[in-house]
CSV table of C-alpha atoms and ligand atoms in Angstrom, one decimal:
chain,number,residue,atom,x,y,z
A,28,LEU,CA,23.1,-19.7,-65.1
A,29,SER,CA,24.7,-20.8,-68.4
A,30,LEU,CA,28.2,-19.9,-69.3
A,31,LEU,CA,26.9,-17.3,-71.7
A,32,GLU,CA,24.7,-15.7,-69.1
A,33,LYS,CA,27.6,-15.6,-66.7
A,34,ALA,CA,29.8,-13.9,-69.3
A,35,ASN,CA,27.0,-11.5,-70.1
A,36,ASN,CA,26.6,-10.6,-66.4
A,37,ALA,CA,30.4,-10.1,-66.0
A,38,LEU,CA,30.3,-7.8,-69.1
A,39,THR,CA,27.3,-5.9,-67.8
A,40,ARG,CA,28.9,-5.1,-64.5
A,41,ARG,CA,31.7,-3.3,-66.4
A,42,VAL,CA,29.2,-1.3,-68.4
A,43,ARG,CA,28.9,1.7,-66.1
A,44,LEU,CA,26.6,4.2,-67.8
A,45,LYS,CA,25.6,5.9,-64.7
A,46,THR,CA,28.4,6.5,-62.2
A,47,ALA,CA,28.9,9.2,-59.6
A,48,ARG,CA,31.6,9.8,-57.0
A,49,SER,CA,30.2,9.3,-53.5
A,50,GLN,CA,30.0,12.5,-51.5
A,51,LEU,CA,29.6,10.6,-48.2
A,52,SER,CA,31.7,11.7,-45.3
A,53,THR,CA,30.2,9.0,-43.1
A,54,PRO,CA,29.2,5.5,-44.0
A,55,LEU,CA,25.6,4.5,-44.7
A,56,ALA,CA,23.7,1.2,-44.7
A,57,SER,CA,20.5,0.2,-46.5
A,58,PHE,CA,18.4,-2.9,-46.0
A,59,SER,CA,16.2,-4.2,-48.8
A,60,PHE,CA,13.8,-7.1,-49.4
A,61,ASP,CA,12.9,-8.3,-52.9
A,62,ASP,CA,9.6,-9.7,-54.3
A,63,PHE,CA,8.6,-9.8,-51.3
A,64,PRO,CA,7.4,-12.6,-49.1
A,65,ARG,CA,5.0,-11.3,-46.4
A,66,SER,CA,7.3,-12.3,-43.6
A,67,ALA,CA,9.8,-9.6,-44.7
A,68,TRP,CA,7.2,-7.2,-43.4
A,69,THR,CA,5.4,-9.1,-40.7
A,70,ILE,CA,8.5,-10.5,-39.1
A,71,GLY,CA,11.2,-8.2,-40.6
A,72,GLY,CA,9.2,-5.0,-39.9
A,73,PRO,CA,9.2,-5.2,-36.1
A,74,ILE,CA,12.9,-6.1,-36.1
A,75,LEU,CA,13.7,-3.1,-38.2
A,76,ALA,CA,11.5,-0.9,-36.0
A,77,ARG,CA,13.4,-2.0,-32.9
A,78,HIS,CA,16.6,-0.7,-34.6
A,79,ASP,CA,14.8,2.4,-35.7
A,80,ALA,CA,15.6,1.4,-39.3
A,81,ARG,CA,13.6,2.1,-42.5
A,82,ALA,CA,14.1,-0.3,-45.4
A,83,THR,CA,13.4,-0.6,-49.1
A,84,TYR,CA,10.8,-3.2,-50.2
A,85,TYR,CA,11.3,-4.0,-53.9
A,86,VAL,CA,7.8,-5.0,-55.0
A,87,ALA,CA,6.8,-7.0,-58.0
A,88,GLY,CA,3.1,-6.7,-58.7
A,89,ARG,CA,2.7,-10.3,-59.8
A,90,PHE,CA,3.5,-11.6,-56.2
A,91,CYS,CA,0.6,-9.6,-54.7
A,92,ASP,CA,-1.5,-12.1,-52.7
A,93,ALA,CA,0.5,-15.0,-54.2
A,94,HIS,CA,1.4,-18.3,-52.6
A,95,GLU,CA,4.3,-19.9,-54.4
A,96,ASP,CA,6.9,-22.5,-53.5
A,97,GLY,CA,5.6,-22.6,-49.9
A,98,LEU,CA,5.9,-18.8,-49.4
A,99,GLU,CA,3.1,-16.4,-48.7
A,100,TYR,CA,3.7,-13.1,-50.4
A,101,TYR,CA,2.6,-9.6,-49.4
A,102,GLY,CA,-0.9,-8.2,-49.9
A,103,PRO,CA,-2.1,-4.7,-50.5
A,104,GLU,CA,-2.6,-4.1,-46.8
A,105,ASP,CA,1.1,-5.0,-46.1
A,106,LEU,CA,2.2,-2.6,-48.8
A,107,ARG,CA,0.1,0.2,-47.4
A,108,ALA,CA,1.2,-0.5,-43.8
A,109,LEU,CA,4.9,-0.5,-44.6
A,110,HIS,CA,4.6,2.6,-46.7
A,111,ALA,CA,2.8,4.4,-43.9
A,112,ALA,CA,5.6,3.3,-41.5
A,113,GLY,CA,8.1,5.2,-43.7
A,114,HIS,CA,9.7,2.4,-45.6
A,115,GLU,CA,10.5,2.8,-49.3
A,116,VAL,CA,8.6,1.0,-52.0
A,117,GLY,CA,10.9,0.3,-54.9
A,118,CYS,CA,10.3,-1.4,-58.3
A,119,HIS,CA,11.2,-5.0,-59.0
A,120,THR,CA,9.3,-5.2,-62.4
A,121,PHE,CA,5.7,-6.5,-62.4
A,122,SER,CA,6.2,-9.9,-63.9
A,123,HIS,CA,9.6,-10.8,-62.4
A,124,ARG,CA,11.1,-12.3,-65.5
A,125,HIS,CA,14.8,-12.5,-66.5
A,126,SER,CA,14.9,-9.0,-67.9
A,127,PRO,CA,17.7,-9.6,-70.5
A,128,LYS,CA,15.4,-12.0,-72.2
A,129,VAL,CA,12.5,-9.4,-72.4
A,130,PRO,CA,12.5,-7.0,-75.4
A,131,SER,CA,12.8,-3.4,-74.4
A,132,ARG,CA,9.2,-2.4,-75.4
A,133,GLU,CA,7.8,-5.3,-73.3
A,134,LEU,CA,10.1,-4.5,-70.4
A,135,GLY,CA,9.1,-0.9,-70.5
A,136,ALA,CA,5.4,-1.9,-70.5
A,137,ASP,CA,6.1,-4.2,-67.5
A,138,LEU,CA,7.7,-1.4,-65.6
A,139,ASP,CA,4.7,0.8,-66.4
A,140,ARG,CA,2.4,-1.9,-65.2
A,141,ASN,CA,4.2,-2.2,-61.9
A,142,ALA,CA,4.1,1.6,-61.4
A,143,ALA,CA,0.4,1.6,-62.0
A,144,PHE,CA,-0.1,-1.3,-59.6
A,145,VAL,CA,1.9,0.6,-56.9
A,146,ARG,CA,-0.1,3.8,-57.6
A,147,ASP,CA,-3.4,1.9,-57.4
A,148,THR,CA,-2.4,0.5,-54.1
A,149,LEU,CA,-0.7,3.5,-52.4
A,150,GLY,CA,-2.1,6.5,-54.2
A,151,ALA,CA,-1.3,8.5,-57.3
A,152,ASP,CA,1.3,10.7,-55.7
A,153,ILE,CA,3.7,7.9,-54.8
A,154,SER,CA,7.1,8.3,-56.3
A,155,ILE,CA,9.1,5.2,-57.2
A,156,ASP,CA,12.8,6.1,-57.1
A,157,SER,CA,14.8,2.9,-57.0
A,158,PHE,CA,14.8,-0.4,-58.8
A,159,ALA,CA,16.2,-3.9,-58.2
A,160,TYR,CA,16.8,-6.3,-61.1
A,161,PRO,CA,14.9,-9.6,-60.7
A,162,TYR,CA,17.5,-12.4,-60.0
A,163,GLY,CA,20.1,-9.6,-60.1
A,164,ASP,CA,20.0,-10.2,-63.8
A,165,ALA,CA,21.0,-7.4,-66.1
A,166,SER,CA,22.4,-6.8,-69.6
A,167,PRO,CA,24.0,-3.6,-71.0
A,168,ARG,CA,20.6,-3.0,-72.7
A,169,THR,CA,18.4,-3.4,-69.6
A,170,LYS,CA,20.9,-1.5,-67.5
A,171,ALA,CA,20.6,1.4,-69.8
A,172,LEU,CA,16.8,1.1,-69.8
A,173,ALA,CA,16.6,1.0,-66.0
A,174,GLY,CA,19.1,3.9,-65.8
A,175,ARG,CA,16.8,6.1,-67.8
A,176,ARG,CA,13.8,5.3,-65.6
A,177,PHE,CA,15.2,5.2,-62.1
A,178,PRO,CA,17.8,7.4,-60.3
A,179,VAL,CA,19.3,4.3,-58.8
A,180,SER,CA,19.2,0.5,-59.4
A,181,ARG,CA,20.5,-2.4,-57.3
A,182,GLY,CA,22.0,-5.7,-58.4
A,183,ILE,CA,23.2,-8.6,-56.3
A,184,ARG,CA,26.9,-8.6,-56.8
A,185,SER,CA,28.4,-8.6,-53.3
A,186,GLY,CA,30.4,-5.7,-52.0
A,187,VAL,CA,30.4,-2.2,-50.5
A,188,ASN,CA,29.6,0.8,-52.7
A,189,GLY,CA,32.1,3.6,-53.2
A,190,PRO,CA,34.1,5.7,-53.7
A,191,VAL,CA,32.7,5.6,-57.2
A,192,LEU,CA,29.0,4.4,-57.3
A,193,ASP,CA,27.5,2.5,-60.1
A,194,LEU,CA,24.0,3.9,-59.8
A,195,GLY,CA,22.8,1.6,-62.6
A,196,GLN,CA,23.8,-1.5,-60.6
A,197,LEU,CA,24.6,-1.0,-56.9
A,198,LYS,CA,26.5,-3.9,-55.2
A,199,ALA,CA,24.6,-5.5,-52.4
A,200,VAL,CA,25.4,-8.0,-49.6
A,201,PRO,CA,23.1,-11.0,-49.4
A,202,LEU,CA,21.3,-11.9,-46.2
A,203,GLU,CA,20.4,-15.3,-47.6
A,204,ILE,CA,20.8,-18.4,-45.5
A,205,ARG,CA,22.2,-20.4,-48.4
A,206,SER,CA,25.4,-18.3,-48.4
A,207,TRP,CA,25.4,-16.4,-45.1
A,208,THR,CA,28.1,-16.3,-42.6
A,209,ALA,CA,28.4,-13.9,-39.7
A,210,GLU,CA,32.0,-13.2,-40.5
A,211,ALA,CA,31.3,-12.1,-44.1
A,212,VAL,CA,28.6,-9.6,-42.8
A,213,GLU,CA,31.0,-8.3,-40.2
A,214,HIS,CA,33.8,-8.0,-42.7
A,215,GLU,CA,31.7,-5.9,-45.1
A,216,VAL,CA,30.3,-3.7,-42.3
A,217,GLU,CA,33.8,-3.0,-41.2
A,218,LEU,CA,34.9,-2.2,-44.8
A,219,ALA,CA,32.0,0.2,-45.1
A,220,ARG,CA,32.9,1.9,-41.8
A,221,GLN,CA,36.6,2.3,-42.8
A,222,THR,CA,35.9,3.6,-46.2
A,223,ASN,CA,32.8,5.7,-45.6
A,224,GLY,CA,31.1,3.3,-48.0
A,225,TRP,CA,27.5,2.6,-48.6
A,226,ILE,CA,26.5,-1.0,-47.7
A,227,VAL,CA,23.2,-2.3,-49.1
A,228,PHE,CA,21.9,-5.6,-47.8
A,229,PHE,CA,19.2,-7.7,-49.5
A,230,SER,CA,17.1,-10.6,-48.5
A,231,HIS,CA,13.7,-12.1,-49.3
A,232,ASP,CA,11.6,-13.8,-46.5
A,233,VAL,CA,12.4,-13.6,-42.8
A,234,SER,CA,11.5,-16.7,-40.9
A,235,GLU,CA,12.8,-19.2,-38.4
A,236,ASP,CA,12.7,-21.6,-41.3
A,237,PRO,CA,13.5,-19.4,-44.3
A,238,SER,CA,13.8,-20.3,-48.0
A,239,PRO,CA,17.4,-20.5,-49.3
A,240,TYR,CA,17.0,-16.9,-50.3
A,241,GLY,CA,15.7,-15.7,-47.0
A,242,ALA,CA,17.0,-14.8,-43.5
A,243,THR,CA,16.3,-15.9,-40.0
A,244,PRO,CA,15.3,-13.2,-37.6
A,245,ALA,CA,18.7,-13.7,-35.9
A,246,MET,CA,20.5,-13.0,-39.2
A,247,LEU,CA,18.6,-9.7,-39.7
A,248,GLU,CA,19.2,-8.8,-36.0
A,249,HIS,CA,22.9,-9.6,-36.4
A,250,ALA,CA,23.3,-7.4,-39.5
A,251,LEU,CA,21.4,-4.5,-37.9
A,252,GLY,CA,23.3,-4.9,-34.7
A,253,GLU,CA,26.7,-4.8,-36.5
A,254,VAL,CA,25.7,-1.7,-38.5
A,255,ARG,CA,24.5,0.1,-35.3
A,256,ALA,CA,27.6,-1.0,-33.4
A,257,ALA,CA,29.8,0.5,-36.1
A,258,GLY,CA,27.9,3.8,-35.8
A,259,ILE,CA,26.5,3.5,-39.3
A,260,GLU,CA,23.3,5.4,-40.2
A,261,ILE,CA,20.6,3.3,-41.9
A,262,LEU,CA,18.5,4.8,-44.7
A,263,PRO,CA,16.3,3.4,-47.4
A,264,VAL,CA,18.1,3.1,-50.8
A,265,ARG,CA,16.4,6.3,-52.2
A,266,ASP,CA,17.4,8.4,-49.2
A,267,ALA,CA,21.0,7.0,-49.0
A,268,TYR,CA,21.3,7.8,-52.8
A,269,ARG,CA,20.2,11.4,-52.2
A,270,ARG,CA,22.8,11.7,-49.4
A,271,ALA,CA,25.6,10.1,-51.4
A,272,VAL,CA,24.9,12.0,-54.6
A,273,PRO,CA,23.3,15.3,-53.5
A,274,SER,CA,24.0,17.0,-56.9
A,275,GLN,CA,21.8,14.6,-58.8
A,276,ALA,CA,19.1,14.2,-56.3
B,303,ZN,ZN1,13.1,-11.0,-57.0
C-alpha cells in the first residue's frame, strides 16, 4: 500500500457511520474465509464440523471455478454443500477489486452481480447479510455504501470487537501463516473472554502448504480449540451480529 492509501485506511477506520453498543453478556467467536480457495471448505469444513462450528464464507463470484496463483477456488457444488451444512455465505464483491478505486455506481453494480451469482447458485430466497471488503480496503465512501447494503461488514484490522461495535468495519484476527503466532491468537481469545467481546477470525486457504494468506489445518484447529477451551460460543458473522445487536436485527 502507498502512504496515501495507508493514510486513507487510517482515516476510514475512524469513520464510524454505523456503530452499536454490544449487548453481549457472553463472548462470541466467528470464523470466516475470504474469496475463497476450495480448501477452505474441503479441508476447513471437516475441521469446523469436528468443533461443531459454522463459519462465514465470503464469496466473490469471479473466483468461481478459478485457478489462480497456484490455488484452486470453490465451485458451485462447494457453495451449495457448505450452504446446506449451515454455513453463512457472505458477499466479497463479484470482481474483487480495490473498492476505493471503483466508482460508486460501478461498485453497486458489482455487488448486484455478486448477489445475482449467489442467487443463481443457491436459490432466489438466499439472503446475504454480511460483507467483507476485498483486501480489507475501504474508504469513507465505500464504507457508507456497504453500510447501506449490508447489516454488518468486516475489515481486516486486527482486534476484538466491543463494547462499541463498528458494524461498517468489524475488526478481525488473521489466521494467515505470514503473520500468525499461537501467542497472538491466545491473547486475543483471552481478551474476548474477559471482555465479553466478539472475536472474528479470517483466513483464505487451509492447507499443509498454504499461501501466505492461508492457514494450516493445525492453525485452524488451534484457534477453534482455544475458543472452545475458553467456553466461547461460535456463530457465523450474521448470527453473531444478531446476538450482539438484537434491536437492529
Ligand atoms: Zn479477498
